[in-house]
Coordinates of C-alpha atoms in Angstrom, one line a residue:
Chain A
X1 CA 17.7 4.5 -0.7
X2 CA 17.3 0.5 -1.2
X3 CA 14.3 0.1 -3.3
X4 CA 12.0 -2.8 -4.4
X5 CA 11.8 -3.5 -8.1
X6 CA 9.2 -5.1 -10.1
X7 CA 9.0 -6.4 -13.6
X8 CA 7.6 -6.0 -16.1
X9 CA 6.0 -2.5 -15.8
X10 CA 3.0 -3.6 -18.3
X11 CA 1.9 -7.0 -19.1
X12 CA -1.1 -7.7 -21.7
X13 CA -2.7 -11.4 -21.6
X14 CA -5.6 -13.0 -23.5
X15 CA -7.9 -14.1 -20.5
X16 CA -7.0 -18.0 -19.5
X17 CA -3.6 -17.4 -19.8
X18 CA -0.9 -17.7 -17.4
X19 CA 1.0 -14.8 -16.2
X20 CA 4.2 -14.5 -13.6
X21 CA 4.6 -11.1 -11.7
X22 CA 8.1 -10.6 -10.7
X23 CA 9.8 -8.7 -8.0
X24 CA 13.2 -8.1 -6.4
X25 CA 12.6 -7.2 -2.6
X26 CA 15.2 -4.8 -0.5
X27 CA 18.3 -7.4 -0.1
X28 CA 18.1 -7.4 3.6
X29 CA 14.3 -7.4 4.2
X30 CA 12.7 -11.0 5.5
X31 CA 8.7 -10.3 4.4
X32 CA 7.2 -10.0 1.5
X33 CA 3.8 -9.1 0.2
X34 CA 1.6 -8.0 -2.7
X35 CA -1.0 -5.8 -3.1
X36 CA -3.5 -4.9 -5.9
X37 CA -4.9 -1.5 -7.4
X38 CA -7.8 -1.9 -9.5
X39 CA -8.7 1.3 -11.7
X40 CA -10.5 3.8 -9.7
X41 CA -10.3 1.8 -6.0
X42 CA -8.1 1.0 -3.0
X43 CA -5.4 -1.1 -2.9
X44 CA -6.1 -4.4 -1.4
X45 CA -3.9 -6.9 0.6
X46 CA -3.4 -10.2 -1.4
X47 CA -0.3 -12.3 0.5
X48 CA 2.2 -12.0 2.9
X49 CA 5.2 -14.6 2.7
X50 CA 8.2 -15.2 5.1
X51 CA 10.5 -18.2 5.4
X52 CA 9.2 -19.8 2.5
X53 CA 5.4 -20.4 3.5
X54 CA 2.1 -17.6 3.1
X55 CA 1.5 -16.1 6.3
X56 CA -1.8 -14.7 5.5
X57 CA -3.6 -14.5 2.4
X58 CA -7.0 -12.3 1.5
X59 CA -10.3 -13.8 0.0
X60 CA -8.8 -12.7 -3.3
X61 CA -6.0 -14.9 -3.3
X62 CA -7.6 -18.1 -4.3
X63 CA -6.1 -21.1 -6.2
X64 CA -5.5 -19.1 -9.4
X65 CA -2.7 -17.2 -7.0
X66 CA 0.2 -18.6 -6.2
X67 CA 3.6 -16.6 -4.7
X68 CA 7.2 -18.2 -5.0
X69 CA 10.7 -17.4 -4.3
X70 CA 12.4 -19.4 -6.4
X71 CA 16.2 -17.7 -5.7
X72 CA 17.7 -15.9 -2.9
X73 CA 16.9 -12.5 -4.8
X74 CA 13.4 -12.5 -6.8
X75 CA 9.5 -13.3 -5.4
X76 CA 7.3 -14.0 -8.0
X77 CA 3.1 -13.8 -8.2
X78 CA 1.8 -16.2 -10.6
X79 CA -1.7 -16.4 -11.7
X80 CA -2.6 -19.4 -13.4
X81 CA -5.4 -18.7 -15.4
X82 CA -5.9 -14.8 -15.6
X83 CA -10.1 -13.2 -15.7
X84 CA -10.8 -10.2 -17.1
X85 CA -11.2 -9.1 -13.3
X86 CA -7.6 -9.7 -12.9
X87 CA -7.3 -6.2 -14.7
X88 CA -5.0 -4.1 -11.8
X89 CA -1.7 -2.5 -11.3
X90 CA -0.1 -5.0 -8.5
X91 CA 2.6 -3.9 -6.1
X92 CA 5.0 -5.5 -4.6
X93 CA 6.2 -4.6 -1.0
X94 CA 8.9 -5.7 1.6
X95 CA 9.9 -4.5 5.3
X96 CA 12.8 -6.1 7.4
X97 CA 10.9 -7.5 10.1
X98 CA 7.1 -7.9 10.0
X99 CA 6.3 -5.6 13.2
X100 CA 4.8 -2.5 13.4
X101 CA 7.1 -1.1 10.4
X102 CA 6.4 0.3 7.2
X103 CA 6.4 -1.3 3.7
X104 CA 8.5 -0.1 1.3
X105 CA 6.5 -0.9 -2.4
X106 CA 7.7 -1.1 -6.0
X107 CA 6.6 0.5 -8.4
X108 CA 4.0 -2.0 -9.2
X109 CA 3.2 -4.2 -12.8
X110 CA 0.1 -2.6 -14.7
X111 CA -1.1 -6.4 -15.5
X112 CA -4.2 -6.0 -18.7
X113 CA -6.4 -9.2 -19.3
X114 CA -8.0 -9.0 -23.0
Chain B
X1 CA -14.6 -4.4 3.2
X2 CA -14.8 -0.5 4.3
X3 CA -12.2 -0.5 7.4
X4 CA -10.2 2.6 6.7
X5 CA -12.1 5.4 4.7
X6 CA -11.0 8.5 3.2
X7 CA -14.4 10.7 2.1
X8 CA -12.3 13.3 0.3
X9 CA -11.5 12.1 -3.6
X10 CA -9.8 15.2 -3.8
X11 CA -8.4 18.3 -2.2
X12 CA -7.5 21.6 -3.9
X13 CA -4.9 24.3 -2.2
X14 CA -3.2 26.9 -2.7
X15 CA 1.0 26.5 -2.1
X16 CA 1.9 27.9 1.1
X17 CA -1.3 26.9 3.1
X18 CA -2.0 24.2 5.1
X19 CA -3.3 20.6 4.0
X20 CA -5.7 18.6 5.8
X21 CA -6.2 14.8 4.6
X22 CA -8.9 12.9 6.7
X23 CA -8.9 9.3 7.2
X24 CA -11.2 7.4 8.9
X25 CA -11.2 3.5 10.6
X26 CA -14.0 1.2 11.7
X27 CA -11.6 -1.4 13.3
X28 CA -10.8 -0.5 16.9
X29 CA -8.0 -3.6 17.0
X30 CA -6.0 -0.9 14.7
X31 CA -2.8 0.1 16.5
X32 CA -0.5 1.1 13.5
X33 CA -1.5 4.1 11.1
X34 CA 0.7 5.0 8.2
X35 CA 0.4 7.7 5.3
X36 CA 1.5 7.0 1.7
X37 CA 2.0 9.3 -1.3
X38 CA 1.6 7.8 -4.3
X39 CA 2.8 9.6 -7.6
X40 CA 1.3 8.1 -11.3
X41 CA 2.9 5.6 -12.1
X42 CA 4.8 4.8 -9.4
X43 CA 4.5 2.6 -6.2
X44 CA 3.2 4.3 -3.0
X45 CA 5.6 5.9 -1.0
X46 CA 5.8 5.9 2.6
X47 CA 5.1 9.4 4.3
X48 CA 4.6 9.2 8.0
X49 CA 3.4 6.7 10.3
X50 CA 2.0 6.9 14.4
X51 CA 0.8 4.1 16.8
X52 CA -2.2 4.2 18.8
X53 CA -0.1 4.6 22.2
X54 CA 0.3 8.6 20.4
X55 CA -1.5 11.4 19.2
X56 CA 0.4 13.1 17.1
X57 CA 4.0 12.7 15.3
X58 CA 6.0 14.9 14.0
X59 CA 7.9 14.8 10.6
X60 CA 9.3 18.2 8.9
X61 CA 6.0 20.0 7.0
X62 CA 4.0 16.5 8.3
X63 CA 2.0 16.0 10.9
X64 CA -0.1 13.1 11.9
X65 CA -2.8 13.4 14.3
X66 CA -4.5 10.1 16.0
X67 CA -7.7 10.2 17.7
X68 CA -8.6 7.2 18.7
X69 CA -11.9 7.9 20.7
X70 CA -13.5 9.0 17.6
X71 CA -11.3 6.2 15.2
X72 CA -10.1 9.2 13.2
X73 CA -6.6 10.0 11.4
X74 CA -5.4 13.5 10.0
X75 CA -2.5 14.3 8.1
X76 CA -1.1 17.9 8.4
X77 CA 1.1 19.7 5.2
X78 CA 2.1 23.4 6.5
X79 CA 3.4 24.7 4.3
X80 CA 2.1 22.9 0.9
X81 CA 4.2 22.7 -2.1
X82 CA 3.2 21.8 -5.6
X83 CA 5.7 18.8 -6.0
X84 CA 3.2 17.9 -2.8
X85 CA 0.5 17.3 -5.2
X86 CA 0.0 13.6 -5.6
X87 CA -2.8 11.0 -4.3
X88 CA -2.1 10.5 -0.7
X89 CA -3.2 6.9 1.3
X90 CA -3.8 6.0 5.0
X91 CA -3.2 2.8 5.8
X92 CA -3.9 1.0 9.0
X93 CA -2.9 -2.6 10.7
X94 CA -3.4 -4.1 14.1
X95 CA -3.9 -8.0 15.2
X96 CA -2.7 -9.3 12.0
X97 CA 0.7 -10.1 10.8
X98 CA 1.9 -7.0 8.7
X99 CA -1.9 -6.8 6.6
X100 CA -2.6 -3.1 6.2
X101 CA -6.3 -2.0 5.1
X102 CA -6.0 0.9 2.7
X103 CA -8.2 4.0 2.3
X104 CA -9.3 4.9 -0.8
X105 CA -7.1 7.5 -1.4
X106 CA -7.4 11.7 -1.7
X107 CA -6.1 13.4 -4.4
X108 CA -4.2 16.4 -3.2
X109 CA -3.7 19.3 -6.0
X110 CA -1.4 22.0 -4.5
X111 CA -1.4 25.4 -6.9
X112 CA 1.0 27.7 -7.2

């Protein structure tokens, strides 16, 4: 089965510094998203992206966030200036058309802020 | 932000029995219910899903029950299987573009 892939699996930052969350989505799929998992609660909605632009974005998801896809192939979640309470595991998800349809997530990028 | 709850942390039984996750919503615009199993380390994985124009569906050893009177989800395993054990998710969307509101999860331990 297609999967999405995210790198890398772990990233450690000193708080302040900027980090970039990458992910390949399923080749054929036109919507993109990323969630968050911090320690011990649920996971939260941050973004959805089609055709280039956000289509909805959480309270989370404040100027520090920003989501990209800079090729044909990868979409990327940068954070410009990581906290402490950036501390999650963040997954990356795709689905072919945005309807009532099921995600299909990566295996997500355990992101540590020191 | 507490639209989608699940009030069982955990559930403990024994291989051959039957499962029963509870999931309960708040948000009566909800019309698209999914369950996720989500192994460590690894991203969730999708399960089983219903509308709200159903009650149940039917997938193999997994059953999904939708009631929407009382806003309440179920998710059936008969038989359970240790390689079933794993934290297991609902998820829920309606009104919004593709935004699903998780639960919290329930840690489902099947013995053998």
């Amino acid at each position: 089965e297609p999967e999405v892939t995210q790198t890398p699996s772990h990233q450690v930052t000193q708080m302040g510094q900027e980090v970039i969350l990458r992910c390949v989505p399923i080749s054929n799929h036109l919507y993109f998203y990323w969630y968050r998992q911090i320690l011990g609660q649920k996971v939260e909605f941050l973004v959805s992206f089609y055709n280039n632009e956000i289509s909805e974005k959480s309270e989370i998801f404040d100027d520090q966030f920003s989501v990209e896809r800079p090729d044909g192939s990868n979409f990327t979640l940068k954070i410009r200036s990581t906290k402490l309470e950036d501390s999650a595991m963040y997954f990356c998800a795709s689905s072919e058309t945005g309807g009532r349809e099921k995600l299909f997530f990566g295996s997500g990028t355990q992101l540590s802020v020191l | 932000d507490q639209q989608v709850k699940q009030n069982s942390p955990s559930l403990s039984v024994q291989e051959g029995r039957i499962s029963i996750l509870n999931c309960d919503y708040t948000n009566s615009m909800f019309d698209y219910f999914l369950w996720y199993k989500k192994y460590p380390a690894e991203g969730p994985t999708f399960l089983i899903s219903i509308s709200s124009i159903k009650d149940k569906n039917e997938d193999g050893r997994f059953t999904v029950f939708l009631n929407k009177s009382a806003k309440h989800l179920s998710l059936h395993i008969v038989p359970s299987q240790p390689g079933d054990s794993a934290v297991y998710f609902c998820a829920a969307s309606g009104g919004s573009f593709n935004k699903f509101y998780f639960g919290s999860g329930t840690k489902l331990n099947v013995k053998p």
